[in-house]
Amino acid sequence: MITSELPVLQDSGESGQDTVSLSMSMSELDDPGDGKSKKKRGRPGRPPAPNKKPRKSPLEKCPMGVQRGRKANGMAQQNGEGDPVTLFEVVKQGKSAMQSVVDDWIESYKQDRDLALLDLINFFIQCSGCKGTVRIEMFRNMQNAEIIRKMTEEFDEDSGDYPLTISGPLWKKFRYNFSEFICVLIRQCQYSIIYDEYMMDTVISLLTGLSDSQVRAFRHTSTLAAMKLMTALVNVALNLSINQDNTQRQYEAERNKMVGKRANEKLELLLQRRKELQENQDEIENMMNSIFKGIFVHRYRDAIAEIRAICIEEIGVWMKMYSDAFLNDSYLKYVGWTLHDRQGEVRLKCLKALQNLYTNRELFPKLELFTNRFKDRIVSMTLDKEYDVAVEAIRLVTLILQGSEDALSNEDCENVYHLVYSAHRPVAVAAGEFLHRKLFSRHDPQAEEALAKRRGRSSPNGNLIRMLVLFFLESELHEHAAYLVDSLWESSQELLKDWECMTELLLEEPVQGEEVLSDRQESALIELTVCTIRQAAEAHPPVGRGTGKRVLTAKERKTQIDDKNKLTEHFIMALPMLLSKYQTDAEKVANLLQIPQYFDLDVYSAGRMEKHLDALLKQIKFVVEKHTDTEVLESCSKTYSILCSEEYTIMNRVDISRSQLIDELADRFNHSVEELLQAGEEADDDDIYNVLSTLKKLTAFHNAHDLTRWDLFGNCYRLLRTGIEQGSMPEQIAVQALQCSHYSILWQLVKITEGAPSKDDLLALRRVVKSFLAMCQQCLSNVNTPVKEQAFMLLCDLLMIFSHQLTTGSREGLQPLVFNPDSSLQNELLNFILDHVFIDQDDENQSIEGDEEDEANKIEALHKRRNLLAAFSKLIIYDIVDMPAAADIFKHYMKYYNDYGDIIKETLSKTRQTDKILCAKTLILSLQQLFNELIQDQGPNLDRTSSHVSGIKELARRFALTFGLDQIKTREAVATLHKDGIEFAFKYQNPKGPEYPPPNLAFLEVLCEFSSKLLRQDKKTVHSYLEKFMTEQMMERREDIWLPLISYRNSLLTGGDEDRMSITSGSSSSKAGSIRSKKGRPAMHKKRIEEESVESSWMMRNDTLQTPGALQTPQLTSTVLRENPRQAAEHLPEQNSEPGSESDYVHNPQMQMSWLGQQKMEEVNRKERTAMNYMKARSGGVRQTVRGLMEDDAEPIFEDVMMSSRGQLEDMSEEFEDTMVIDLPPSRNRRERAELRPDFFDSAAMIEDESGFTMPMF
């Protein structure tokens, strides 16, 4: 019988000696001089032999009082050779075979089971990470709970790690060795020792007590040990059950013999053996019940997910190992309930445990009730937020489908089908396996092959491919064909690589019994075919799945090469026929023309298949002549580009065909242009169509091919110039002419950069670029939006290409080609952005002739606007357009955050990296523009509680957050921002008189959002600068209208003088100081020195720092700073004459170098004088005051109150050294102290509905 307490030892020796170690040394266990050998194992079920000899006490076995390899106080140590001497060390190192370790322990148990058990108890204690040791007197006199409480007190509280949670290969191996040790121990003791009613009672009682401990390490380790112990006992019980069945069969066979041949003695032996086996079985069941009810039932709902996962993992092992005893609803309910666990790790263990059960089809009848009850939950887990859980849930649903077709409804299957389009590849592949099992697996391959032969088909996969096409069309996700193919690639490769069958379905007429493919089905089949070709040729997932191209193994590389050869040999002959059949269908042709890029083009020459190449080129030429669709023409151009690669021998043949095609197109284009220009305004639709069709074809080819020898730029420029002069050029012709001219310029640049150009070549290209840029600038005022957008994008691209970066990389000779946009061009580009990007949706709808756009068109329009904004932002980032232009973009950050927030934020980040100060001035300029717009709309008396003012403040708050946490790096930029803000607030005086606030004073409330980004000493400097603009009357005013000034002053005083005034001296601060965290104090002196050095460098930077002057607002912008003309006329002269005004800042180099440093210089002399007086007058009370400052403020700034030299700082630090109290932080105990058994499941997870179930456990 298992008790809840450890058995109390009966002392047979001296009780006064209690220093005996509790673990036997390895040398003792291996000592042959003992004269004792291992006992032979008895037959299964034989009870242990009684111990005839009286058990010796530990002192009798060790007369010297100290065993070899141990200290006298009982603590284990290593012997002279450095070998481990405790079970924990042996198992941790794992150098010895676990079988021999267990055999040595069994031998010591036979010699003295008390010492062996103490060794095992300390093994579990040490495996938990506890430094304490159970001593002999504790084992004798203390109960189980008292021992555990004592070990809890001796636990190392400074670390939250213990062996089962420590990372690293050693401790990962330890977990495996720990589990193996317990399993081997039970296996080796299964014939006698586990039935002695001593060892198992002691171990189970100890583990039960530890599993109920508040210490996580004890609970975790003991639960793992108990579950592994249970697993080993289940294996013993299974062996006993098998032996019982064998014994029963032998008994029945012997009893059925004739009376004369029956051996009565054998019958009696078999009866006796059956009885022994039954007794052992009852004893094992008693042990398992104790573990299950005492540990599992409580720990499967533990607060720690790892402990819950252990329980669920092991119960799955029990149900699979001994299904007759454990695979019933009494145990399955725990797994079902835990499917609702909040931790993905636990849900994952549940699914894997169920997978092991559903893999065995013989167990399906026992799982039928469980499947019906929890099927919906399992299917819903295919959408689990944890991808690993979702993958295993899909695999489990697939196993259920394999076991029973009727177990899943159509709705259940559809929930899994759509996951083949998941962006997470493991989920998609698992769903592809399910889809393959459900729809694409052939149930009778031989019959299907015979049917295909009767129909004259070479492949039996025709019906399956048709089903794949139908599935793809019904999913209504047609743009994701590549994802569908990738999902099915691992499970249905044979089907997806059957290109012969796909070609047959497309080219041949349907035979009797087959349905004709519709046009929509043919398009889907062609798209799927192209995706399978890409997957086979590239051997990696499509874009959006996976983290990138991985290195292929040798086997995968060989498969890729074989597949590429196979598809090349097939489609070299089939592709011309496919193009011939579908040559008039733009969508089908565009997809088919993607196939040649995956060919192994050497096959053309190696296989002497030039005639098929000629057929392909003939079909491509015919497609070019027939189509004007951009996608088709670009596919043709790309195919020619691939076939013209110089590394292949077919290049000459393809080049001749391409040149002939371009000659025809160029002649036709030149002729049609002349006719169009001659006709002028009388040109008819045919003239326009001839020009447009040939120009689109040439533009598509000019993108991938160098067509400069045909001089297309001249006629394109003539078309554009005529369109501007006459204003009657169709917009499509203008768009194509702009694009073709752009390609022509780029190809000319390529030639120049790759060769050694002459000066004449550079000047000629410069003239071309200059004239085209002027043409694009004129097109920005075109009435047609597509023309303007095209001209804008080309302007941005060309300005980027021909910028100052063109000369980098030893290309100084290209300097004549560098173009810098003048202010008028910059302003036109900015105006275009403001008029075409930052517009409301309603305005956009009105601009499209009142047509109502559908959702797809809205998304496309937004994508186009984002591209326009990104193109202009790049010009700002790379310093091609002046940074102040970004102010008109930054001010829209909040209003258009959903549409362009990421682009504006990235632009802000990049410009700050370029120039922190200029970026800060641009930010404040954007806020000033918004404020001025608000003044013009609402007048000078702003409602500071209105949504518009709140919007400006929120924008300022967002801008302040972008400065980050490192105030040292952004110090000067933030100070400059405050300076510009103060000057703007006091720029004009109120015409009513000085007793009234300035018109822009409310802007200080916006500026408050940046005060937190100032360092403490900089706040004082900015406050001093603010006081220069304030009169004495302003300082005394407290009316509501002056609140912005009051709020801004308070934000600058926060953390400054007011903080020091609030510090209490004497003992009142000592109590608060004792709660200081240990992070702030050790770096105090270092930080103080660092800030002093930074302060000094700021003061001395007048001769070294070059910062830009005040920003000039861009001209001609639609959101330029709008001022009141009357105010400007009245007050601008006064501002110009005031020292420290903005004009002085712009034109005075000293002020540009470091405004903050100059403000510091004005106060440095005063600080030096007050610092000496402070040192002389310092008393004990003052010392306590500074001490309170150091303890209450994590970043003390000494130079604010006294320091002017480092020597005085060091002196003061030494004097304060004996007065500061060092408070060590309390040790942090990261172990869980929560309740052991909180309800970790939703109420819905606990099965309350018992309808249909007669068993109470459901």
Short mmCIF file of C-alpha atoms in Angstrom, two decimals, residues 647-967:
data_model
loop_
_atom_site.label_atom_id
_atom_site.label_comp_id
_atom_site.label_asym_id
_atom_site.label_seq_id
_atom_site.Cartn_x
_atom_site.Cartn_y
_atom_site.Cartn_z
CA GLU A 647 25.95 32.11 -74.25
CA TYR A 648 23.78 30.02 -76.60
CA THR A 649 24.54 29.08 -80.20
CA ILE A 650 21.02 29.95 -81.33
CA MET A 651 21.70 33.65 -80.66
CA ASN A 652 22.50 34.52 -84.31
CA ARG A 653 19.38 32.88 -85.65
CA VAL A 654 17.18 34.72 -83.12
CA ASP A 655 18.98 38.05 -83.66
CA ILE A 656 18.26 37.95 -87.38
CA SER A 657 14.57 37.34 -86.71
CA ARG A 658 14.45 40.13 -84.14
CA SER A 659 16.22 42.63 -86.45
CA GLN A 660 13.82 41.88 -89.27
CA LEU A 661 10.87 42.44 -86.94
CA ILE A 662 12.23 45.75 -85.62
CA ASP A 663 13.05 46.96 -89.15
CA GLU A 664 9.47 46.41 -90.21
CA LEU A 665 8.09 48.10 -87.10
CA ALA A 666 10.47 51.08 -87.34
CA ASP A 667 9.69 51.67 -91.04
CA ARG A 668 5.99 51.48 -90.35
CA PHE A 669 6.37 53.86 -87.39
CA ASN A 670 8.35 56.47 -89.32
CA HIS A 671 5.89 56.36 -92.19
CA SER A 672 2.83 56.62 -89.94
CA VAL A 673 4.37 59.52 -87.96
CA GLU A 674 4.94 61.49 -91.15
CA GLU A 675 1.36 60.91 -92.22
CA LEU A 676 0.02 61.94 -88.80
CA LEU A 677 2.08 65.12 -88.64
CA GLN A 678 1.15 66.07 -92.19
CA ALA A 679 -2.53 65.51 -91.52
CA GLY A 680 -2.37 67.68 -88.41
CA GLU A 681 -5.81 68.32 -86.97
CA GLU A 682 -7.40 66.47 -89.89
CA ALA A 683 -5.85 63.14 -88.85
CA ASP A 684 -8.39 60.33 -88.67
CA ASP A 685 -8.61 57.36 -86.33
CA ASP A 686 -6.63 55.13 -88.67
CA ASP A 687 -3.65 57.49 -88.65
CA ILE A 688 -3.73 57.64 -84.85
CA TYR A 689 -4.09 53.86 -84.54
CA ASN A 690 -1.16 53.18 -86.87
CA VAL A 691 1.13 55.42 -84.86
CA LEU A 692 -0.07 54.18 -81.49
CA SER A 693 0.06 50.45 -82.31
CA THR A 694 3.59 50.52 -83.75
CA LEU A 695 4.82 52.88 -81.00
CA LYS A 696 3.51 50.55 -78.26
CA LYS A 697 5.32 47.60 -79.88
CA LEU A 698 8.56 49.50 -80.23
CA THR A 699 8.34 50.81 -76.66
CA ALA A 700 7.82 47.30 -75.32
CA PHE A 701 10.88 46.04 -77.24
CA HIS A 702 12.97 49.11 -76.38
CA ASN A 703 12.60 48.24 -72.70
CA ALA A 704 14.67 45.04 -73.09
CA HIS A 705 16.59 45.66 -76.32
CA ASP A 706 18.96 48.36 -77.51
CA LEU A 707 17.17 49.99 -80.44
CA THR A 708 19.23 53.19 -80.55
CA ARG A 709 20.46 52.46 -84.10
CA TRP A 710 16.89 52.94 -85.31
CA ASP A 711 16.86 56.49 -83.78
CA LEU A 712 13.38 56.34 -82.32
CA PHE A 713 14.00 59.37 -80.09
CA GLY A 714 13.73 61.88 -82.95
CA ASN A 715 10.21 60.99 -84.04
CA CYS A 716 9.03 60.57 -80.43
CA TYR A 717 10.30 64.05 -79.62
CA ARG A 718 8.55 65.45 -82.71
CA LEU A 719 5.28 63.91 -81.56
CA LEU A 720 5.65 65.41 -78.07
CA ARG A 721 6.59 68.85 -79.35
CA THR A 722 3.69 68.87 -81.77
CA GLY A 723 1.34 67.81 -79.01
CA ILE A 724 2.47 70.67 -76.77
CA GLU A 725 2.35 73.24 -79.55
CA GLN A 726 -1.02 72.21 -80.94
CA GLY A 727 -2.51 70.60 -77.82
CA SER A 728 -4.24 67.92 -79.88
CA MET A 729 -2.01 64.86 -79.43
CA PRO A 730 -3.90 61.80 -78.08
CA GLU A 731 -2.85 61.02 -74.56
CA GLN A 732 -1.90 57.39 -75.27
CA ILE A 733 0.52 58.48 -78.00
CA ALA A 734 2.03 61.07 -75.67
CA VAL A 735 2.45 58.53 -72.87
CA GLN A 736 4.11 55.97 -75.15
CA ALA A 737 6.35 58.63 -76.75
CA LEU A 738 7.53 59.76 -73.32
CA GLN A 739 8.31 56.18 -72.29
CA CYS A 740 10.09 55.31 -75.54
CA SER A 741 12.22 58.48 -75.34
CA HIS A 742 13.11 57.60 -71.76
CA TYR A 743 14.32 54.13 -72.81
CA SER A 744 16.34 55.66 -75.65
CA ILE A 745 18.17 58.00 -73.24
CA LEU A 746 18.93 55.16 -70.85
CA TRP A 747 20.40 52.96 -73.60
CA GLN A 748 22.58 55.86 -74.73
CA LEU A 749 23.80 56.26 -71.14
CA VAL A 750 24.61 52.55 -70.98
CA LYS A 751 26.76 52.82 -74.08
CA ILE A 752 28.64 55.81 -72.67
CA THR A 753 29.27 54.27 -69.25
CA GLU A 754 30.48 50.97 -70.71
CA GLY A 755 32.88 52.57 -73.21
CA ALA A 756 35.30 55.49 -73.39
CA PRO A 757 33.11 58.36 -74.54
CA SER A 758 34.42 61.47 -76.19
CA LYS A 759 33.53 64.96 -75.12
CA ASP A 760 31.24 65.32 -78.12
CA ASP A 761 29.33 62.20 -77.11
CA LEU A 762 28.81 63.58 -73.61
CA LEU A 763 27.65 66.95 -74.90
CA ALA A 764 25.30 65.31 -77.38
CA LEU A 765 23.69 63.19 -74.67
CA ARG A 766 23.50 66.23 -72.38
CA ARG A 767 21.59 68.14 -75.04
CA VAL A 768 19.20 65.23 -75.48
CA VAL A 769 18.61 64.90 -71.74
CA LYS A 770 18.19 68.63 -71.26
CA SER A 771 15.64 68.91 -74.04
CA PHE A 772 13.70 65.89 -72.79
CA LEU A 773 13.65 67.19 -69.20
CA ALA A 774 12.25 70.48 -70.48
CA MET A 775 9.67 68.57 -72.46
CA CYS A 776 8.60 66.58 -69.39
CA GLN A 777 8.39 69.78 -67.36
CA GLN A 778 6.06 71.26 -69.94
CA CYS A 779 3.96 68.08 -69.88
CA LEU A 780 3.30 68.60 -66.18
CA SER A 781 0.77 71.24 -67.20
CA ASN A 782 -0.99 68.93 -69.68
CA VAL A 783 -4.72 68.57 -69.33
CA ASN A 784 -4.56 64.77 -69.43
CA THR A 785 -3.77 63.18 -66.06
CA PRO A 786 -2.01 60.05 -67.50
CA VAL A 787 0.39 62.30 -69.46
CA LYS A 788 1.17 64.38 -66.38
CA GLU A 789 1.74 61.30 -64.22
CA GLN A 790 4.01 59.73 -66.83
CA ALA A 791 6.01 62.94 -67.22
CA PHE A 792 6.34 63.29 -63.43
CA MET A 793 7.62 59.71 -62.96
CA LEU A 794 10.14 60.08 -65.80
CA LEU A 795 11.34 63.42 -64.41
CA CYS A 796 11.94 61.89 -61.00
CA ASP A 797 13.72 58.89 -62.49
CA LEU A 798 15.97 60.93 -64.76
CA LEU A 799 16.84 63.43 -62.03
CA MET A 800 17.80 60.50 -59.84
CA ILE A 801 19.91 58.86 -62.57
CA PHE A 802 21.63 62.04 -63.73
CA SER A 803 22.25 63.39 -60.23
CA HIS A 804 25.55 63.99 -58.47
CA GLN A 805 25.78 60.27 -57.70
CA LEU A 806 26.44 59.57 -61.39
CA THR A 807 30.08 60.54 -60.93
CA THR A 808 30.76 58.19 -58.01
CA GLY A 809 32.87 55.08 -58.47
CA SER A 810 35.70 56.63 -60.53
CA ARG A 811 33.32 58.12 -63.08
CA GLU A 812 34.31 61.76 -62.74
CA GLY A 813 34.34 62.07 -66.53
CA LEU A 814 30.54 61.95 -66.54
CA GLN A 815 30.32 65.28 -64.70
CA PRO A 816 28.88 67.07 -67.79
CA LEU A 817 25.84 64.78 -67.57
CA VAL A 818 24.92 65.81 -64.02
CA PHE A 819 21.69 67.82 -63.76
CA ASN A 820 20.54 69.72 -60.69
CA PRO A 821 16.91 70.84 -60.76
CA ASP A 822 16.38 74.57 -60.37
CA SER A 823 13.90 76.03 -57.90
CA SER A 824 11.11 76.35 -60.48
CA LEU A 825 11.30 72.67 -61.39
CA GLN A 826 11.42 71.66 -57.72
CA ASN A 827 8.33 73.71 -57.01
CA GLU A 828 6.47 72.29 -59.98
CA LEU A 829 7.22 68.76 -58.78
CA LEU A 830 6.06 69.65 -55.28
CA ASN A 831 2.91 71.26 -56.63
CA PHE A 832 2.16 68.10 -58.58
CA ILE A 833 2.45 66.00 -55.43
CA LEU A 834 0.16 68.31 -53.49
CA ASP A 835 -2.43 68.38 -56.25
CA HIS A 836 -2.42 64.68 -57.25
CA VAL A 837 -1.38 62.72 -54.15
CA PHE A 838 -2.78 64.48 -51.09
CA ILE A 839 -6.37 64.50 -52.30
CA ASP A 840 -9.56 63.18 -50.79
CA GLN A 841 -11.30 60.19 -52.29
CA ASP A 842 -14.30 62.33 -53.24
CA ASP A 843 -12.07 64.71 -55.20
CA GLU A 844 -10.55 61.77 -57.01
CA ASN A 845 -13.92 60.34 -57.95
CA GLN A 846 -14.98 63.69 -59.35
CA SER A 847 -11.81 63.90 -61.42
CA ILE A 848 -12.65 60.68 -63.23
CA GLU A 849 -15.60 62.13 -65.08
CA GLY A 850 -18.01 61.14 -62.38
CA ASP A 851 -17.63 57.41 -62.95
CA GLU A 852 -18.01 55.32 -59.81
CA GLU A 853 -14.91 53.25 -59.17
CA ASP A 854 -15.09 49.75 -57.83
CA GLU A 855 -12.84 48.53 -55.05
CA ALA A 856 -10.16 47.22 -57.40
CA ASN A 857 -9.86 50.54 -59.20
CA LYS A 858 -9.60 52.39 -55.90
CA ILE A 859 -6.75 50.15 -54.81
CA GLU A 860 -5.03 50.63 -58.15
CA ALA A 861 -5.39 54.39 -57.93
CA LEU A 862 -3.97 54.40 -54.39
CA HIS A 863 -1.03 52.27 -55.56
CA LYS A 864 -0.34 54.77 -58.34
CA ARG A 865 -0.42 57.72 -55.90
CA ARG A 866 1.93 55.91 -53.54
CA ASN A 867 4.39 55.43 -56.40
CA LEU A 868 4.24 59.14 -57.20
CA LEU A 869 4.94 60.09 -53.60
CA ALA A 870 7.75 57.55 -53.28
CA ALA A 871 9.43 58.86 -56.44
CA PHE A 872 9.45 62.43 -55.13
CA SER A 873 10.52 61.33 -51.63
CA LYS A 874 13.60 59.67 -53.09
CA LEU A 875 14.65 63.01 -54.57
CA ILE A 876 14.45 64.57 -51.10
CA ILE A 877 16.29 61.70 -49.42
CA TYR A 878 19.19 61.80 -51.88
CA ASP A 879 19.49 65.60 -51.63
CA ILE A 880 18.38 66.26 -55.20
CA VAL A 881 15.43 68.37 -54.09
CA ASP A 882 15.99 70.71 -51.14
CA MET A 883 14.88 69.28 -47.82
CA PRO A 884 12.53 72.19 -46.94
CA ALA A 885 10.21 70.87 -49.64
CA ALA A 886 9.55 67.92 -47.34
CA ALA A 887 7.66 70.22 -44.95
CA ASP A 888 4.65 70.12 -47.27
CA ILE A 889 4.78 66.31 -47.10
CA PHE A 890 5.43 65.93 -43.39
CA LYS A 891 2.41 68.03 -42.45
CA HIS A 892 0.10 65.43 -44.03
CA TYR A 893 1.49 62.62 -41.88
CA MET A 894 -1.54 62.30 -39.61
CA LYS A 895 -4.30 63.08 -42.11
CA TYR A 896 -3.09 60.52 -44.65
CA TYR A 897 -1.47 58.10 -42.25
CA ASN A 898 -3.34 55.03 -43.51
CA ASP A 899 -2.41 55.70 -47.15
CA TYR A 900 1.12 57.10 -46.98
CA GLY A 901 2.21 56.86 -43.33
CA ASP A 902 4.96 54.34 -44.02
CA ILE A 903 6.42 56.38 -46.90
CA ILE A 904 6.42 59.67 -44.97
CA LYS A 905 7.91 58.02 -41.88
CA GLU A 906 10.71 56.44 -43.91
CA THR A 907 11.39 59.77 -45.62
CA LEU A 908 11.62 61.46 -42.22
CA SER A 909 14.00 58.79 -40.96
CA LYS A 910 16.31 59.04 -43.97
CA THR A 911 16.42 62.84 -43.98
CA ARG A 912 17.29 62.84 -40.28
CA GLN A 913 20.24 60.56 -41.05
CA THR A 914 21.38 63.06 -43.67
CA ASP A 915 21.14 66.20 -41.52
CA LYS A 916 19.56 66.16 -38.07
CA ILE A 917 19.37 69.93 -37.69
CA LEU A 918 17.95 70.64 -41.12
CA CYS A 919 15.41 67.86 -40.62
CA ALA A 920 14.33 69.38 -37.31
CA LYS A 921 13.94 72.79 -38.93
CA THR A 922 11.83 71.14 -41.65
CA LEU A 923 9.58 69.56 -39.04
CA ILE A 924 8.94 72.83 -37.25
CA LEU A 925 8.35 74.50 -40.62
CA SER A 926 5.62 71.98 -41.43
CA LEU A 927 3.92 72.71 -38.10
CA GLN A 928 4.20 76.44 -38.74
CA GLN A 929 2.53 76.02 -42.11
CA LEU A 930 -0.39 74.16 -40.54
CA PHE A 931 -0.67 76.82 -37.84
CA ASN A 932 -0.72 79.64 -40.36
CA GLU A 933 -3.40 77.87 -42.39
CA LEU A 934 -5.46 77.56 -39.23
CA ILE A 935 -4.97 81.28 -38.43
CA GLN A 936 -6.19 82.22 -41.88
CA ASP A 937 -9.22 79.95 -41.62
CA GLN A 938 -10.28 80.80 -38.04
CA GLY A 939 -8.70 84.17 -37.38
CA PRO A 940 -6.19 85.14 -34.63
CA ASN A 941 -8.46 84.07 -31.77
CA LEU A 942 -8.01 80.32 -31.95
CA ASP A 943 -10.14 77.88 -30.02
CA ARG A 944 -7.37 75.88 -28.37
CA THR A 945 -9.79 73.03 -27.61
CA SER A 946 -10.85 72.58 -31.23
CA SER A 947 -10.07 69.43 -33.17
CA HIS A 948 -7.83 71.35 -35.59
CA VAL A 949 -5.53 72.58 -32.82
CA SER A 950 -5.56 69.10 -31.25
CA GLY A 951 -4.60 67.65 -34.62
CA ILE A 952 -1.55 69.93 -34.86
CA LYS A 953 -0.54 69.01 -31.30
CA GLU A 954 -0.95 65.31 -32.05
CA LEU A 955 1.22 65.69 -35.14
CA ALA A 956 3.86 67.43 -33.02
CA ARG A 957 3.68 64.60 -30.52
CA ARG A 958 4.26 62.07 -33.29
CA PHE A 959 7.20 64.11 -34.57
CA ALA A 960 8.66 64.22 -31.05
CA LEU A 961 8.48 60.43 -30.80
CA THR A 962 10.61 60.07 -33.93
CA PHE A 963 13.58 61.66 -32.11
CA GLY A 964 14.02 58.46 -30.11
CA LEU A 965 15.45 58.01 -26.63
CA ASP A 966 19.06 59.09 -27.20
CA GLN A 967 18.85 62.77 -26.27
#
